[in-house]
Short mmCIF file of C-alpha atoms in Angstrom, two decimals:
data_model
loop_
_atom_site.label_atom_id
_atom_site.label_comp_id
_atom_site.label_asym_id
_atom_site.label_seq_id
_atom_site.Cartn_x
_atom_site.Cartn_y
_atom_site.Cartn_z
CA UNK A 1 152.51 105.96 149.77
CA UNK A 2 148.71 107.06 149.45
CA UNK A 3 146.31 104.85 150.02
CA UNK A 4 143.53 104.64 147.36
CA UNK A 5 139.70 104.74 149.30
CA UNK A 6 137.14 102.22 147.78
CA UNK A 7 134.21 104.13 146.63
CA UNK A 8 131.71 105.05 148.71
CA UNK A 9 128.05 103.37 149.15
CA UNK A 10 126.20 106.27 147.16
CA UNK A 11 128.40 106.21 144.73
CA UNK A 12 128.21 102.38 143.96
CA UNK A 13 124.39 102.61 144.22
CA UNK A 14 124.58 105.41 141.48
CA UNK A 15 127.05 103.72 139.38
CA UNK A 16 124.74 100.98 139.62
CA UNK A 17 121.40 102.70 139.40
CA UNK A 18 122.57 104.43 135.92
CA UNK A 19 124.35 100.59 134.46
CA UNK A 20 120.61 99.83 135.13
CA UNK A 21 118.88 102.52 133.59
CA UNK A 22 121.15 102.25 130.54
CA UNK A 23 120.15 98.70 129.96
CA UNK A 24 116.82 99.58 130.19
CA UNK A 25 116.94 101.98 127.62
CA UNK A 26 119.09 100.02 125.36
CA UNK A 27 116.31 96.81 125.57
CA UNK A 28 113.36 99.64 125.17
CA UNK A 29 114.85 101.37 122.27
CA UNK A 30 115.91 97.53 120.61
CA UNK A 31 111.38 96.50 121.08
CA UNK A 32 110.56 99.37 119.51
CA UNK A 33 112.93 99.76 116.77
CA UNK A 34 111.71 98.18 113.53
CA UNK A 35 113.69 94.75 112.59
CA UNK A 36 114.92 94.52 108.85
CA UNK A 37 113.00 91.57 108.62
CA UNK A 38 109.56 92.50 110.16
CA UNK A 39 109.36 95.86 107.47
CA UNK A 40 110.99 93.49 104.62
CA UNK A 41 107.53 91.27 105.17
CA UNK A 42 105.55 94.31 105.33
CA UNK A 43 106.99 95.92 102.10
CA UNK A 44 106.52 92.36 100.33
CA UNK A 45 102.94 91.98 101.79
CA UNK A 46 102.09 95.76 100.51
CA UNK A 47 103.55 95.16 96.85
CA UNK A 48 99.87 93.16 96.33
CA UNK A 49 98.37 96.75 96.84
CA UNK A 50 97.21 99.48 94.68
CA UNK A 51 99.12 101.79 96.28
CA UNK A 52 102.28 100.19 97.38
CA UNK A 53 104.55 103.25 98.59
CA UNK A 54 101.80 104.07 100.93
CA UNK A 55 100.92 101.15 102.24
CA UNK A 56 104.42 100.74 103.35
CA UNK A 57 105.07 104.07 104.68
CA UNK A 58 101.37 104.38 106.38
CA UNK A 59 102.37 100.83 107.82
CA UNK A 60 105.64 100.38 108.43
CA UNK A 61 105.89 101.69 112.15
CA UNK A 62 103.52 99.09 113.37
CA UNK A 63 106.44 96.49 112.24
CA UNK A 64 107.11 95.25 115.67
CA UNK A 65 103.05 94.63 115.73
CA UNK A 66 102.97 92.67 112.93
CA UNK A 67 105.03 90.07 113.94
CA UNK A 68 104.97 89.15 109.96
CA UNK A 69 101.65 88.21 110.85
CA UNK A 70 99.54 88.59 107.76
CA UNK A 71 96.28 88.58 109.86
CA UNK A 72 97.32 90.50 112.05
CA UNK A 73 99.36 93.34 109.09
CA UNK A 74 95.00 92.86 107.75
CA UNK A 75 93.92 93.91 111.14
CA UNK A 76 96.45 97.00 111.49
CA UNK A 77 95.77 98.16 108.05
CA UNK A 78 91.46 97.85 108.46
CA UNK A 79 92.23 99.62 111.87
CA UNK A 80 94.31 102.48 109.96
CA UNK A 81 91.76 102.87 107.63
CA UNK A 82 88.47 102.91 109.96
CA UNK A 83 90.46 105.98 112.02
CA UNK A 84 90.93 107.61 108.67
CA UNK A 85 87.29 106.60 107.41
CA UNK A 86 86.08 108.47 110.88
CA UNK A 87 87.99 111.48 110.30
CA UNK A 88 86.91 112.06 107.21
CA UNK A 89 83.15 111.50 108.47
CA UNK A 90 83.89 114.24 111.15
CA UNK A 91 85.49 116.69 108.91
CA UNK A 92 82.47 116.40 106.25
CA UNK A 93 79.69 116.78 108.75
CA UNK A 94 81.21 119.79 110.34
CA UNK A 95 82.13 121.73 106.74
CA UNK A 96 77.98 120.60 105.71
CA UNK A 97 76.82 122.24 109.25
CA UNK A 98 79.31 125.32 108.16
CA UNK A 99 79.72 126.28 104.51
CA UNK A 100 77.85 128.64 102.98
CA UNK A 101 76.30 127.60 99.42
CA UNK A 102 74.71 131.18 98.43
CA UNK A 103 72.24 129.91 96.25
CA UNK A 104 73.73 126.82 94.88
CA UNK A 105 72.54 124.00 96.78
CA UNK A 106 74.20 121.01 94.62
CA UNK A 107 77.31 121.34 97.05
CA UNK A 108 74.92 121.08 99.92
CA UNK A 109 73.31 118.34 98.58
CA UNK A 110 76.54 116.57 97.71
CA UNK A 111 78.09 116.94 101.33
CA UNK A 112 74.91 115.71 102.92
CA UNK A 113 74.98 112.30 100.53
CA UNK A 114 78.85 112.36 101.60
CA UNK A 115 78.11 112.34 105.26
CA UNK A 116 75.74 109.54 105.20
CA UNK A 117 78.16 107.43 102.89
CA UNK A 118 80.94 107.96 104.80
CA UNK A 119 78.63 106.86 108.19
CA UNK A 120 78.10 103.69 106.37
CA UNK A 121 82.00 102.98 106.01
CA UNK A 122 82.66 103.83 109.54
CA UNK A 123 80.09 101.25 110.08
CA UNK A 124 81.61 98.82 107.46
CA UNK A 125 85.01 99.23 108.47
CA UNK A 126 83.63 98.73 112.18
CA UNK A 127 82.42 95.59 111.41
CA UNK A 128 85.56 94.53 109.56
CA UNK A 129 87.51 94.45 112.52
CA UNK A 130 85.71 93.09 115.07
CA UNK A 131 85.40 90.39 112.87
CA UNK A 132 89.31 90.33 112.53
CA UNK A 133 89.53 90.57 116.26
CA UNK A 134 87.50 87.38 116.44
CA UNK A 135 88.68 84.94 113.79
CA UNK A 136 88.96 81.45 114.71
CA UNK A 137 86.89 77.92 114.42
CA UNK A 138 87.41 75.30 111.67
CA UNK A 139 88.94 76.31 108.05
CA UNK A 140 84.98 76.45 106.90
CA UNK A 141 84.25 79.09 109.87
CA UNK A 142 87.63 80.77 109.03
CA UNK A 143 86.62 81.23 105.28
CA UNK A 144 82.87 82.56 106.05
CA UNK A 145 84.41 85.33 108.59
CA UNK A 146 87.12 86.48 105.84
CA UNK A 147 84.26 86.54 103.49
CA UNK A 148 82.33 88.69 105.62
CA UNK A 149 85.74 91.11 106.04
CA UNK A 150 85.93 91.71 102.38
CA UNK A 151 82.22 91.97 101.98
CA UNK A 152 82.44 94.74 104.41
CA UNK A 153 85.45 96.59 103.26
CA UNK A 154 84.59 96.13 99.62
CA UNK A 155 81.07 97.97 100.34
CA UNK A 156 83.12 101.16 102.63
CA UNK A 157 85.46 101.48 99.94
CA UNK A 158 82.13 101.62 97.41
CA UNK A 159 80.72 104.43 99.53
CA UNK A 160 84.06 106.45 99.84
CA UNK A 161 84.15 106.36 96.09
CA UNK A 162 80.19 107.61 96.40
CA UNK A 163 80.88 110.75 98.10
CA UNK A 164 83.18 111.87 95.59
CA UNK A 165 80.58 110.61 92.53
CA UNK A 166 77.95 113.37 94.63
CA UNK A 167 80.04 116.38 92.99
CA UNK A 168 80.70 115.21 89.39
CA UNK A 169 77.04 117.67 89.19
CA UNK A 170 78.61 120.71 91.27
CA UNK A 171 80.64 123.34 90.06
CA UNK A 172 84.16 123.87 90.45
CA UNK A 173 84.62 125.45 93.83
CA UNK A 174 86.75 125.06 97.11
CA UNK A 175 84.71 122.54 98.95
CA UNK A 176 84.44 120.55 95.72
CA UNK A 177 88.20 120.27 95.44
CA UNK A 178 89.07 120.29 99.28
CA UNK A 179 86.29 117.18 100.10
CA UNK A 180 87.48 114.92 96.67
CA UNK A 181 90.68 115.69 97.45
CA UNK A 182 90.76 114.51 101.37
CA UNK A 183 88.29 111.86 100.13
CA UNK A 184 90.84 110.14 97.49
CA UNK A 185 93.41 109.66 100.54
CA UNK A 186 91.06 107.68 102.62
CA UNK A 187 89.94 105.61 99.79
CA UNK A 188 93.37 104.66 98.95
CA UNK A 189 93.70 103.52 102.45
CA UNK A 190 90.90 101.27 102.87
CA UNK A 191 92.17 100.19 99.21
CA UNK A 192 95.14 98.66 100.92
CA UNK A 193 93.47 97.17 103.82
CA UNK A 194 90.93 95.43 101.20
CA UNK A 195 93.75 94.55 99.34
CA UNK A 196 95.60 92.99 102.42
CA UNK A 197 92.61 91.05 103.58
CA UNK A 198 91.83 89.81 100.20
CA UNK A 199 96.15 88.53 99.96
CA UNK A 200 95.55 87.19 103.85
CA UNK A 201 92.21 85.32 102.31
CA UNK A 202 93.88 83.52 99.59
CA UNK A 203 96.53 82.11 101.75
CA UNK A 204 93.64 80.66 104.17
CA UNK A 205 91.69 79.11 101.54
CA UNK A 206 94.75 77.70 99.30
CA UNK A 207 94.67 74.11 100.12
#
C-alpha cells in the first residue's frame, strides 16, 4: 500500500497565498462594480435634465461615489463639468494663439471673446464646487450656499452659450464649426450639473 505525503510547506503557503489573492480580487472587483441600485438613482436623478442620456452615461461610473447622494451626484456632475469647462478654455486659447485668419479678423475676434468667457466659467464652475465641498450650517446657511451654486453655474453656462453667440457675425469656416461644435458639448454638461443642483436645491428647501 502507498502511502499518500501531506503537502509540503510551500505548497500550502501558495495554495494559501493565491485563496487570498482571489478574495481580494473578488471584494475589489464587487467596490468598484456599479450596484443596480446606485445607477437606478442616478438615471432617476438625471431624467430632471436637459439632456438625460448623457447625463447618465457621462455619470454613471461614479455610481459607487454617489452613494445615491444627491449632493454629492451635484458635486460629481459640477466637477465633470469644470474639467470639461477647462478643456475647452485650453483648446480655444491655443487655436486663437495658432489659426491663421488671412484678412478676416471676425474669427479672431470671436475666439478672443471665447477665451475670456470661457475663463469666467472655469472661474464660475470653480467657485461652484468649493462651495459644494463646504456645505453645512443651519437650513438658512444651507439655502444661501445652494443659492450661491446656481448663481454660479447659471452665469458659466451664460458665458459658454456667449462664445458660441461671438460667431453668429463670422463666416462659415472650420474654426467656426469646430469651436461651436466642441462648445455645445460642454454646455450641455454644465446644463446637467445646473440642472442637478437646482433638483438637489428643491429637496433642501421643501419643508
Amino acid at each position: 500500500m502507498k502511502l499518500h505525503r501531506p503537502p509540503s510547506l510551500p505548497l500550502l503557503l501558495l495554495a494559501t497565498m493565491l485563496l487570498h489573492l482571489s478574495d481580494t480580487a473578488s471584494a475589489t472587483a464587487a467596490a468598484t462594480v456599479p450596484t443596480a441600485n446606485n445607477t437606478d438613482f442616478i438615471r432617476t436623478s438625471c431624467g430632471t435634465t436637459l439632456y438625460p442620456e448623457l447625463c447618465y452615461t457621462s455619470l454613471s461610473g461614479y455610481a459607487n461615489v454617489v452613494q445615491q447622494d444627491p449632493a454629492q451626484l451635484a458635486r460629481v456632475a459640477i466637477g465633470l463639468s469644470l474639467s470639461k469647462a477647462r478643456r475647452m478654455a485650453n483648446y480655444v486659447s491655443n487655436l486663437s494663439r495658432q489659426a491663421d485668419y488671412g484678412s478676416d479678423h471676425r474669427a479672431a475676434s470671436a475666439l478672443h471673446d471665447c477665451c475670456t468667457v470661457f475663463g469666467d466659467a472655469v472661474d464660475g464652475i470653480t467657485g461652484s464646487l468649493q462651495q459644494m465641498r463646504h456645505l453645512g450650517g443651519s437650513p438658512e446657511s444651507l439655502r444661501f450656499q445652494l443659492s450661491n451654486v446656481q448663481t454660479y453655474m447659471s452665469a458659466a453656462l451664460t458665458n459658454e452659450d456667449t462664445c458660441t453667440d461671438g460667431f453668429d457675425d463670422v463666416p462659415d469656416c472650420p474654426v467656426k464649426s469646430d469651436v461651436s461644435g466642441r462648445v455645445v458639448k460642454v454646455t450641455k454638461v454644465t446644463s446637467n450639473a445646473l440642472a442637478l443642483v437646482n433638483s438637489y436645491a428643491a429637496k433642501v428647501t421643501t419643508p
